[in-house]
Amino acid sequence: MNTLKGLCASKGIGIGTAYVYVKPFITIENNIITNDQKETEINIFNNAIKKSSDEINNLISISKLDDQKHVLTAHLEILNDIALIDETINKINNDNFPSDRAFKETVDSFIAMFENIDDEYLKARGEDLKDVYVRAICNIKNIPFTDSLDTLEKDTIIISKDLTPSDTIKMDVDNVCALVSELGSKTSHTSIIANNLGIAALVGANDVCKHVKTSDVVIVDGFNGNIIINPDDETLSSYIKKRDEYLQHLKDLEKVKDLPATTLCGETLSVCANAGSVDECVKAFEQNASGIGLFRTEFIYMHSNHFPTEEEQFEIYKDVAKSSNGKYVKIRTLDIGGDKELPYYEFDEEENPFLGLRGIRLCLKLKDIFKVQLRAILRASAFGTIQIMLPMVISVNEILDTKKLIDEVKFDLDKENISYDKNIKVGIMIETPASVLNADELAKNSDFFSIGTNDLTQYILAVDRGNSNIANLYDTFHSAVLKSIKIVIDSAKKNNISCGMCGEFAGNDEATKLLLGMGLKEFSVSSSKVSQVKHTIRTNKISDCANIFNEYL
Amino acid sequence: MTEKTATINNPTGLHARPASQLVNFIKTFENKVLFIFNDKCVDAKSLLNILALGLKADTVLTVRVEGDNSDDVCTKVCEYIENIKE
C-alpha cells in the first residue's frame, strides 16, 4: 500500500483498476535539411494537416455533446490557421528546418504569445493549441495517435500526465470512476469533465504515472486528495463504506430540495441564494431557495460602457422580481470603487482602496447616479418583494442620507403616478468593524442586517485577503470574527429585526452548525450549496449546536 | 492601400466566437487584410494572430487593406468590428 497526493478537482470517491494512459513520446531533433528536401517536407506537412483535419471532422460527426463539438470545431480552425501554416512553411523554406521542427517552433511561439496575455480565456486557447499540436505532429512523424480510452473495463481509474479534449472525446465514460492527472489546475479540462460526470478527480499529482501501474487497484479520494495504491483489505473496505455513504448523501440532498429548512427542534429557517443575474436567480429558485439574500448589482455596471440607465436597470430588476414568485429579493446597491473599477468612470488613485471611496460612500457622493438605481429598484418593487440593501455602512447618517434620497425618489414617482412598494424594506450589510460596534444604533434604523463575512473578516483582522504572504491569517473562524458575528446576531434579535449572512462562510460545511448554534436565522449561499445547508439544518437541533461557539473562543 | 481605425465595442472584447466569425467574414475578401495594434501588424485572416493580439473592449485598432476596392473593403471590415456583439 502506497499513498500519493493530488489537488482535489472534483468531489467523490473512486475505487477501481488503474489504467495508465501514456501518450506517444515525441522527439524533435535540431537538424537541418538540404534545399532539395524542402519540397518533400512541405508535402509531409500539408498531408499531415489534411489527415489531422479529417480525423477531427470524424470526431465531430460522432460526438454527442455540444460542448465537445464546439471545442473540436475550434481545433479544426486552429489547425487550418493561415498564420500557423504559412509560418511553418516559411521555416522549412527559409531556415531549412524539417517539417516536424518547423511546426513545433511555430506552435511554441504562438503558445508563448498566449501565455503572456493576462486573460484566462486566452491562456486556455494555448491549451487547445497544444492538443492540436500532438495530433498533427503524430501525423507528421507517422506515429500512431491512439484513442485508446474508447473501450475500458468497468470501474477504471484513468491515470495520465494530462487529459485533453482529444483524449476524452472518445472516452468510455460509463466505465470511468475517477481521473488523476500529473498536470492541470482546478479549472483544467480534467476537472471540468469529472465535475460534469460527477466522479472524483485529482490534478497536480506529481509522478503518479511512475508510481501507478496499469491494473493496480487504486482508491481516489476527491475530498482529501489521496491516491491509495493497492490498499490493504481494511482500507479498501473502509473506503467502500465511505463511497457508499457519499452516494447515499447525494441521494439525500436530492430529496431535501423539496423539503423546508426545519431543524429537528421544529424551527424553520431561511436558506437563500446569492445571485448576480436573472439566470442565477432562476437557478436559485429551481433549488427552492427561500429568497435571494444578496443580489449583486455591480456586474450590471461593470459589463456596460456607460452608467446603466434607469430603463436598463429597471428591466433587469423587474425580471428578477418576476422570477421570485413572491419570495423576497435583497438588492444590494452599487458596491464598487477601490479595486473594482468601471471602464467609463475615472476613480482617483487611492493608497488604500479597501479603506477608500467604495460602497455606500461612493453612492452618496455620486447622488444623481445613485438616484437612478434607487428609482429603478423602486419601480421594480411593484413586481415582487424587493428589499434594498446598503453596502459598507459605518454610521447611522449613511442610512438616513440614503433614506432621504429614497423619499425624494418616492415623491417623484407619486407625482408621476408610477406604482412601487410603499413599504419597501431598507437594510444594511454588516461588513465593517464600526457597524459591528454600532450594531444596536444601526438596528434601530434598519429593517434587516446581512453579514458579509468576506469583507468583515478582512477588516476585523486587518488582513488583506488578496495578499498571499498572509493568506494563512485570513480566517473567519478567528474568535474575534466570531465574536463580532455574535454581537450582530444578538443586536438584531434585541431590536426585533432579521439577521442573515450572505458571505461565503454561510455555505462553509463546518460553519453551518456553528452559525445555527449562534442563532443565525437566514443563510444565503451559492445556489449549488442550498441543499447542503438545508440538509445540515434539518439534521440538527439548535440547542445541540449552541456550545460549538464556545469551543472556538 | 487603405487604412482606417475601428473601435471594439463588444464589452467582452474579441473572444473566440466573435473572433472566428470575424475571420470568416474577412476571408470572403480576396484582399490582404492586416490588423495593426500595439506595434504589431498581423494577417487578419488568422484566428490565432487575432486572438494573440488580446484585443479588449474599447481598444482602437488600425485596419489596413491592400488590393482592389481597398477603401470599400476596409469600411466593411471596420463596420463589422464595431458592430460585434455577443
XYZ file of C-alpha atoms in Angstrom:
639
model
C 0.000 0.000 0.000
C 1.340 3.379 -1.000
C -0.273 6.826 -0.804
C 0.261 9.790 -3.126
C -1.189 13.278 -3.021
C -3.018 15.441 -5.537
C -5.205 18.549 -5.569
C -8.941 17.934 -5.325
C -10.558 18.970 -8.598
C -13.861 17.119 -8.299
C -15.528 15.631 -5.231
C -16.283 11.951 -4.806
C -14.580 8.642 -4.128
C -13.464 6.325 -6.908
C -12.399 2.740 -6.292
C -11.240 0.722 -9.270
C -8.494 -0.538 -11.523
C -5.848 1.824 -12.814
C -5.294 2.470 -16.475
C -2.093 4.431 -17.010
C -2.685 6.435 -20.148
C 0.625 7.369 -21.724
C 0.679 9.496 -24.810
C 3.118 8.878 -27.640
C 6.585 10.150 -26.825
C 7.730 12.541 -29.474
C 11.328 13.644 -30.009
C 12.151 16.522 -32.299
C 15.782 16.820 -33.333
C 17.518 20.067 -34.146
C 18.690 19.002 -37.602
C 18.719 20.909 -40.865
C 17.600 19.730 -44.317
C 19.106 20.350 -47.737
C 17.371 22.536 -50.324
C 16.150 19.593 -52.427
C 14.440 18.018 -49.402
C 12.240 21.097 -48.899
C 9.500 20.083 -51.302
C 9.135 16.654 -49.687
C 8.976 18.177 -46.178
C 6.296 20.685 -47.245
C 4.273 17.815 -48.701
C 4.643 15.794 -45.494
C 3.407 18.809 -43.532
C 0.430 19.556 -45.796
C -0.627 15.903 -45.805
C -0.408 15.755 -42.007
C -2.661 18.821 -41.662
C -5.117 17.261 -44.106
C -5.096 13.907 -42.281
C -5.494 15.567 -38.852
C -8.404 17.661 -40.133
C -10.112 14.526 -41.434
C -9.657 12.856 -38.052
C -11.156 15.827 -36.200
C -14.060 16.052 -38.647
C -14.726 12.403 -37.978
C -14.726 13.033 -34.200
C -17.150 15.942 -34.653
C -19.553 13.681 -36.530
C -19.582 11.052 -33.769
C -19.579 13.473 -30.794
C -22.793 13.551 -28.797
C -22.026 16.540 -26.560
C -22.430 20.103 -27.853
C -19.558 21.329 -25.684
C -17.195 18.826 -27.251
C -18.357 19.721 -30.732
C -17.549 23.378 -30.079
C -14.086 22.535 -28.784
C -13.356 20.324 -31.769
C -14.633 22.918 -34.244
C -12.240 25.407 -32.652
C -9.444 22.825 -33.014
C -10.211 22.477 -36.683
C -9.978 26.242 -37.174
C -6.690 26.412 -35.276
C -5.218 23.521 -37.258
C -6.010 25.215 -40.551
C -4.994 28.675 -39.403
C -3.262 30.558 -42.182
C -0.585 32.020 -39.909
C 0.259 28.625 -38.421
C 0.586 27.024 -41.856
C 2.414 29.924 -43.553
C 4.880 30.297 -40.706
C 5.692 26.572 -40.696
C 6.257 26.539 -44.451
C 8.427 29.672 -44.112
C 10.600 27.901 -41.595
C 11.030 24.939 -43.942
C 11.830 27.223 -46.899
C 13.936 29.903 -45.220
C 15.534 28.167 -42.228
C 15.909 24.690 -43.789
C 14.035 23.113 -40.882
C 12.472 19.670 -41.337
C 8.661 19.762 -41.125
C 8.444 18.495 -37.530
C 10.887 21.056 -36.174
C 9.345 23.886 -38.227
C 5.874 23.042 -36.940
C 7.000 22.664 -33.333
C 8.815 26.006 -33.263
C 5.853 27.779 -34.855
C 3.427 26.293 -32.352
C 5.765 27.124 -29.452
C 5.929 30.785 -30.458
C 2.121 31.008 -30.523
C 1.793 29.236 -27.182
C 4.287 31.710 -25.685
C 2.206 34.592 -27.042
C -0.985 33.242 -25.476
C 0.648 32.553 -22.157
C 1.799 36.165 -21.955
C -1.716 37.519 -22.246
C -3.326 38.273 -18.916
C -6.593 36.569 -19.737
C -7.651 33.121 -18.508
C -9.737 32.534 -21.576
C -6.860 33.111 -23.977
C -4.469 31.048 -21.863
C -6.896 28.182 -22.321
C -6.622 28.646 -26.106
C -2.927 27.884 -25.650
C -4.050 24.511 -24.219
C -6.171 23.878 -27.308
C -3.166 24.618 -29.463
C -1.064 22.038 -27.566
C -3.782 19.456 -28.085
C -3.926 20.168 -31.813
C -0.129 20.059 -31.941
C 0.116 16.496 -30.598
C -2.327 15.172 -33.147
C -0.623 16.927 -36.077
C 2.935 16.079 -35.033
C 1.991 12.382 -34.791
C 0.771 12.573 -38.341
C 3.912 14.399 -39.474
C 6.136 11.757 -37.873
C 3.807 8.917 -38.766
C 3.400 7.812 -35.138
C 0.001 6.263 -34.401
C -2.239 8.685 -32.462
C -4.325 6.314 -30.418
C -7.748 6.844 -28.977
C -7.192 4.032 -26.545
C -9.694 5.288 -23.972
C -12.638 4.189 -26.082
C -13.154 0.747 -24.571
C -12.497 0.379 -20.860
C -13.173 -2.226 -18.205
C -15.819 -1.416 -15.609
C -14.622 0.909 -12.777
C -11.488 2.194 -14.465
C -9.392 4.965 -12.963
C -7.524 6.911 -15.609
C -4.038 7.990 -14.604
C -2.342 10.412 -17.010
C 0.084 13.290 -17.404
C -2.724 15.488 -18.604
C -6.058 14.857 -20.277
C -7.048 16.977 -23.248
C -10.341 17.191 -25.130
C -8.889 14.921 -27.828
C -8.262 12.266 -25.180
C -11.652 12.437 -23.534
C -13.821 12.776 -26.617
C -13.972 9.042 -27.224
C -13.571 8.119 -23.556
C -15.833 5.313 -22.462
C -17.318 7.489 -19.712
C -19.758 4.928 -18.322
C -16.866 2.803 -17.091
C -14.673 5.563 -15.638
C -14.914 6.115 -11.887
C -12.103 8.637 -11.303
C -9.476 10.732 -13.092
C -5.967 11.567 -11.879
C -3.504 13.741 -13.761
C 0.010 14.985 -13.060
C -0.548 18.398 -14.618
C -3.501 20.710 -14.676
C -5.285 23.069 -12.346
C -8.697 23.055 -10.724
C -10.048 24.741 -13.836
C -8.405 22.415 -16.368
C -10.159 20.088 -18.746
C -9.713 17.067 -16.431
C -11.672 18.738 -13.664
C -14.397 20.078 -15.954
C -15.034 16.607 -17.384
C -15.006 14.998 -13.913
C -17.420 17.571 -12.491
C -19.733 17.019 -15.451
C -19.648 13.278 -14.901
C -19.921 13.619 -11.113
C -16.816 11.489 -10.473
C -13.728 12.107 -8.314
C -10.726 13.845 -9.869
C -7.300 14.881 -8.639
C -4.863 17.073 -10.551
C -1.266 18.094 -9.889
C -0.431 14.589 -8.643
C 3.359 14.540 -9.092
C 4.873 11.438 -10.697
C 1.629 9.485 -10.414
C 2.307 7.842 -13.800
C 5.587 6.476 -12.441
C 4.152 5.048 -9.222
C 0.936 3.546 -10.510
C 0.884 0.620 -12.953
C -1.995 -0.397 -15.164
C -4.147 -2.990 -13.326
C -3.163 -1.739 -9.856
C -6.140 -1.403 -7.528
C -6.461 2.300 -6.690
C -8.604 4.439 -4.390
C -9.031 8.085 -5.361
C -10.309 10.310 -2.570
C -11.618 13.530 -4.085
C -12.177 15.047 -0.627
C -8.655 14.997 0.832
C -6.573 14.423 -2.297
C -5.296 10.925 -1.502
C -4.417 8.317 -4.106
C -4.027 4.943 -2.382
C -2.294 2.287 -4.485
C -3.031 -1.398 -3.828
C -4.790 -0.766 -0.496
C -4.980 -3.461 2.189
C -8.350 -5.084 2.870
C -9.090 -2.902 5.859
C -8.503 0.366 3.971
C -10.432 -0.936 0.992
C -13.497 -1.878 2.987
C -13.492 1.395 4.916
C -13.365 3.308 1.621
C -16.132 1.221 0.096
C -18.230 2.222 3.087
C -17.227 5.899 2.670
C -18.068 5.819 -1.032
C -21.478 4.281 -0.464
C -22.225 6.809 2.292
C -21.335 9.650 -0.052
C -23.562 8.278 -2.806
C -26.368 7.947 -0.260
C -25.676 11.528 0.889
C -26.092 12.784 -2.682
C -29.427 10.986 -2.894
C -30.499 12.555 0.424
C -29.604 16.032 -0.831
C -31.739 15.481 -3.893
C -34.679 14.642 -1.608
C -34.044 17.645 0.656
C -34.690 20.008 -2.251
C -38.459 19.948 -1.833
C -38.469 19.971 1.978
C -38.435 23.037 4.285
C -35.294 24.070 6.240
C -36.766 22.930 9.545
C -34.471 21.904 12.386
C -35.018 18.753 14.460
C -36.359 21.083 17.177
C -39.046 22.316 14.808
C -37.849 25.796 13.892
C -37.987 26.726 10.196
C -35.135 28.918 8.947
C -34.451 30.583 5.602
C -31.881 29.236 3.174
C -31.466 31.810 0.415
C -29.126 32.081 -2.534
C -26.753 34.789 -3.745
C -27.098 35.891 -7.359
C -25.720 38.419 -9.805
C -28.001 37.937 -12.801
C -31.533 36.927 -13.713
C -30.263 33.488 -14.800
C -28.710 32.896 -11.402
C -31.981 33.866 -9.704
C -33.850 31.350 -11.860
C -31.278 28.681 -10.938
C -31.634 29.551 -7.238
C -35.393 29.186 -7.291
C -35.042 25.850 -9.107
C -33.138 24.775 -5.975
C -36.099 26.021 -3.904
C -34.152 28.826 -2.216
C -36.240 30.778 0.324
C -35.284 34.003 -1.418
C -32.316 35.880 -2.822
C -30.270 37.013 0.191
C -27.902 39.033 -1.954
C -28.449 40.305 -5.470
C -25.205 41.930 -6.625
C -25.713 44.868 -8.969
C -22.089 45.720 -9.732
C -21.970 43.394 -12.772
C -24.683 45.467 -14.422
C -22.335 48.458 -14.102
C -19.135 46.597 -14.940
C -20.479 44.966 -18.107
C -21.568 48.266 -19.590
C -19.727 51.090 -21.324
C -21.783 53.799 -19.612
C -23.599 54.184 -16.294
C -26.613 51.916 -16.877
C -29.770 53.913 -17.475
C -32.884 53.658 -15.329
C -34.679 51.665 -18.033
C -31.774 49.218 -18.456
C -31.661 48.584 -14.721
C -35.435 48.508 -14.314
C -35.758 45.744 -16.929
C -33.240 43.577 -15.030
C -34.693 44.206 -11.549
C -38.189 43.624 -12.880
C -37.154 40.240 -14.346
C -35.502 39.388 -11.027
C -38.687 40.304 -9.139
C -40.812 38.253 -11.518
C -38.524 35.213 -11.246
C -39.010 35.144 -7.472
C -42.687 34.127 -7.415
C -43.400 36.199 -4.325
C -40.236 35.253 -2.427
C -38.054 38.157 -1.304
C -35.011 39.546 -3.100
C -32.439 41.751 -1.378
C -30.923 44.024 -3.986
C -27.593 45.395 -2.854
C -26.993 48.872 -4.194
C -23.844 49.515 -6.209
C -20.808 48.193 -4.333
C -17.858 49.367 -6.325
C -14.753 51.508 -6.002
C -11.271 50.777 -4.813
C -10.215 47.619 -6.623
C -13.360 47.235 -8.726
C -13.296 49.801 -11.478
C -15.628 50.986 -14.182
C -14.346 51.479 -17.725
C -16.251 54.772 -18.118
C -15.581 56.440 -14.782
C -12.235 57.626 -13.566
C -11.582 56.896 -9.903
C -8.910 58.849 -8.075
C -5.739 56.872 -7.421
C -6.021 55.692 -3.794
C -3.321 54.439 -1.490
C -5.698 52.128 0.406
C -8.547 51.294 -1.947
C -10.186 48.914 0.542
C -10.380 51.805 3.002
C -11.321 54.253 0.280
C -14.247 55.601 -1.682
C -16.343 52.473 -2.158
C -19.806 51.082 -1.480
C -22.281 53.485 0.097
C -19.586 56.181 0.335
C -19.276 56.357 -3.431
C -23.055 56.215 -3.935
C -23.646 59.115 -1.566
C -21.020 61.115 -3.398
C -22.482 60.351 -6.840
C -26.051 61.117 -5.724
C -27.528 61.541 -9.219
C -26.249 58.133 -10.293
C -27.403 56.581 -7.019
C -30.911 58.005 -7.505
C -31.125 56.375 -10.952
C -30.511 52.999 -9.323
C -32.905 53.634 -6.420
C -35.614 54.684 -8.867
C -35.117 51.535 -10.965
C -35.271 49.352 -7.835
C -38.391 51.105 -6.511
C -40.183 50.757 -9.843
C -39.323 47.036 -9.919
C -40.703 46.635 -6.386
C -44.184 46.781 -7.906
C -43.480 43.334 -9.435
C -42.330 41.354 -6.382
C -40.996 41.538 -2.834
C -37.876 43.622 -3.217
C -35.701 44.945 -0.385
C -32.873 47.476 -0.571
C -29.527 46.565 0.998
C -26.729 49.100 1.545
C -23.051 48.030 1.477
C -20.092 49.218 3.612
C -22.140 51.164 6.177
C -20.265 52.593 9.196
C -22.770 55.009 10.693
C -26.447 55.847 11.071
C -26.045 59.018 8.997
C -25.363 56.982 5.878
C -28.683 55.192 6.307
C -30.544 58.441 6.962
C -28.956 60.151 3.938
C -29.947 57.202 1.739
C -33.486 57.175 3.115
C -33.743 60.866 2.291
C -32.830 60.074 -1.325
C -35.326 57.192 -1.358
C -38.040 59.607 -0.112
C -37.188 62.065 -2.887
C -37.481 59.287 -5.448
C -40.772 58.117 -3.940
C -42.102 61.686 -4.083
C -41.270 61.899 -7.802
C -42.819 58.501 -8.510
C -46.016 59.513 -6.705
C -46.146 62.697 -8.733
C -45.739 60.689 -11.965
C -48.294 58.135 -10.805
C -45.831 55.231 -11.091
C -46.505 52.345 -8.726
C -43.960 50.883 -6.271
C -43.908 49.113 -2.912
C -44.572 51.919 -0.413
C -43.308 49.782 2.484
C -40.092 48.663 0.813
C -37.608 47.445 3.417
C -34.187 49.075 3.707
C -31.433 47.142 5.449
C -27.657 47.122 5.620
C -24.681 44.888 5.127
C -22.577 44.343 8.214
C -19.002 44.209 6.974
C -17.087 46.933 8.831
C -15.865 46.868 12.448
C -17.778 50.130 13.013
C -21.056 48.540 12.012
C -20.448 45.699 14.489
C -19.728 48.055 17.396
C -22.669 50.304 16.456
C -24.992 47.413 15.601
C -27.524 48.498 18.210
C -27.943 52.039 16.850
C -27.879 50.811 13.258
C -30.560 48.197 14.028
C -32.912 50.942 15.205
C -32.672 52.491 11.733
C -32.664 49.336 9.575
C -35.234 46.743 8.598
C -32.629 43.962 8.445
C -28.947 43.067 8.734
C -26.945 40.890 6.395
C -23.445 39.900 7.468
C -20.863 39.954 4.676
C -18.173 37.701 6.101
C -15.593 38.160 3.348
C -15.046 41.852 3.992
C -15.851 41.618 7.697
C -13.054 39.064 8.228
C -10.618 41.225 6.291
C -11.470 44.379 8.252
C -11.719 42.828 11.730
C -8.393 41.014 11.346
C -6.721 43.769 9.256
C -5.723 41.023 6.814
C -5.838 41.717 3.075
C -7.486 38.618 1.620
C -5.659 39.063 -1.686
C -2.183 39.041 -0.101
C -0.685 35.551 -0.410
C 2.018 36.287 2.187
C -0.617 36.428 4.913
C -3.232 34.141 3.373
C -2.904 31.832 6.396
C -4.060 34.668 8.672
C -7.313 35.177 6.790
C -9.638 33.042 8.893
C -13.329 33.628 9.532
C -13.170 31.072 12.371
C -10.895 33.515 14.260
C -12.503 34.211 17.642
C -12.584 37.982 17.020
C -14.623 37.484 13.848
C -16.965 35.001 15.526
C -17.481 37.362 18.479
C -18.351 40.145 16.021
C -20.889 37.916 14.305
C -22.401 37.069 17.686
C -22.746 40.765 18.626
C -24.569 41.432 15.363
C -26.955 38.472 15.660
C -27.779 39.436 19.262
C -28.340 43.141 18.433
C -30.669 42.220 15.609
C -32.635 39.899 17.885
C -32.863 42.533 20.635
C -34.186 45.116 18.174
C -36.528 42.660 16.531
C -35.101 42.839 13.019
C -33.978 39.899 10.884
C -30.333 38.975 10.525
C -28.866 36.949 7.685
C -25.453 36.107 6.355
C -24.511 36.327 2.689
C -20.747 35.770 2.805
C -19.011 32.565 1.766
C -18.852 31.492 5.397
C -22.607 30.786 5.423
C -22.023 27.971 2.915
C -18.989 26.504 4.677
C -19.780 22.906 5.730
C -18.109 23.301 9.128
C -19.638 26.705 9.802
C -23.321 25.891 9.297
C -23.748 24.135 12.661
C -21.715 26.803 14.439
C -23.914 29.584 12.999
C -27.060 27.613 13.740
C -25.983 27.470 17.394
C -25.181 31.189 17.375
C -28.786 31.960 16.432
C -28.486 32.838 12.742
C -31.870 32.577 11.027
C -31.075 33.285 7.382
C -28.267 31.671 5.381
C -27.589 32.972 1.893
C -25.227 30.818 -0.170
C -24.469 29.986 -3.794
C -27.383 28.064 -5.286
C -25.321 24.867 -5.560
C -24.997 24.832 -1.744
C -28.647 25.455 -0.825
C -29.486 21.752 -0.406
C -26.317 21.054 1.570
C -27.065 23.831 4.112
C -30.701 22.783 4.316
C -29.638 19.197 4.980
C -27.419 20.284 7.892
C -30.240 22.388 9.341
C -32.707 19.501 9.013
C -30.455 17.042 10.834
C -29.627 19.198 13.885
C -31.182 20.779 16.949
C -30.274 24.412 17.677
C -29.658 23.645 21.379
C -27.172 20.876 20.462
C -25.145 23.375 18.417
C -25.175 26.179 20.981
C -21.915 25.153 22.570
C -19.810 24.982 19.370
C -19.281 28.763 19.558
C -17.537 28.454 22.939
C -15.162 25.832 21.545
C -13.752 28.447 19.159
C -13.138 31.138 21.786
C -3.969 50.541 -49.898
C -6.380 51.957 -47.325
C -6.084 52.351 -43.578
C -8.901 53.101 -41.143
C -9.360 52.742 -37.404
C -12.064 50.709 -35.649
C -13.125 50.517 -32.000
C -14.116 47.274 -30.312
C -17.477 47.991 -28.709
C -18.176 44.436 -27.572
C -17.932 44.580 -23.734
C -16.064 41.263 -23.533
C -13.525 42.205 -26.217
C -12.723 39.900 -29.101
C -13.159 36.356 -27.820
C -13.280 33.105 -29.757
C -16.721 33.017 -31.266
C -16.896 36.639 -32.448
C -13.219 36.481 -33.471
C -13.784 33.351 -35.514
C -16.845 34.910 -37.215
C -14.778 37.998 -37.963
C -12.020 35.885 -39.545
C -14.546 34.033 -41.678
C -16.005 37.374 -42.767
C -12.563 38.724 -43.717
C -11.780 35.513 -45.609
C -14.666 36.290 -48.002
C -12.484 39.052 -49.498
C -9.593 38.348 -51.855
C -7.669 41.315 -50.406
C -4.812 41.143 -47.965
C -6.187 42.469 -44.645
C -3.877 43.448 -41.779
C -4.612 44.470 -38.186
C -2.211 46.907 -36.577
C -2.255 47.223 -32.805
C 0.421 47.914 -30.195
C 3.284 47.975 -32.743
C 2.203 44.572 -34.066
C 0.991 44.074 -37.606
C -0.717 40.733 -38.299
C -2.597 38.948 -41.076
C -6.278 39.244 -40.123
C -7.203 36.001 -41.868
C -5.558 34.133 -38.990
C -7.655 33.475 -35.877
C -4.511 32.717 -33.856
C -2.978 36.060 -34.815
C -6.098 37.972 -33.872
C -6.538 36.179 -30.558
C -2.870 36.705 -29.715
C -3.377 40.480 -30.023
C -5.503 40.185 -26.858
C -7.972 42.864 -28.001
C -10.148 44.062 -25.145
C -13.263 46.219 -25.071
C -12.757 49.859 -26.124
C -9.396 49.275 -27.805
C -8.858 51.052 -31.084
C -7.014 49.183 -33.822
C -5.948 50.073 -37.333
C -7.230 48.031 -40.267
C -5.085 48.050 -43.428
C -6.438 46.629 -46.675
C -4.400 46.093 -49.841
C -5.595 45.392 -53.386
C -8.732 46.204 -55.399
C -11.600 48.139 -53.792
C -9.473 48.533 -50.690
C -11.477 51.534 -49.465
C -14.783 49.714 -49.697
C -13.434 46.517 -48.095
C -11.768 48.469 -45.288
C -15.023 50.266 -44.442
C -16.899 46.952 -44.384
C -14.344 45.303 -42.096
C -14.351 48.300 -39.710
C -18.141 48.344 -39.588
C -18.159 44.619 -38.888
C -15.706 45.054 -35.996
C -17.647 47.931 -34.441
C -20.919 46.008 -34.608
C -19.667 42.814 -32.973
C -21.892 41.930 -30.064
C -22.125 38.629 -28.274
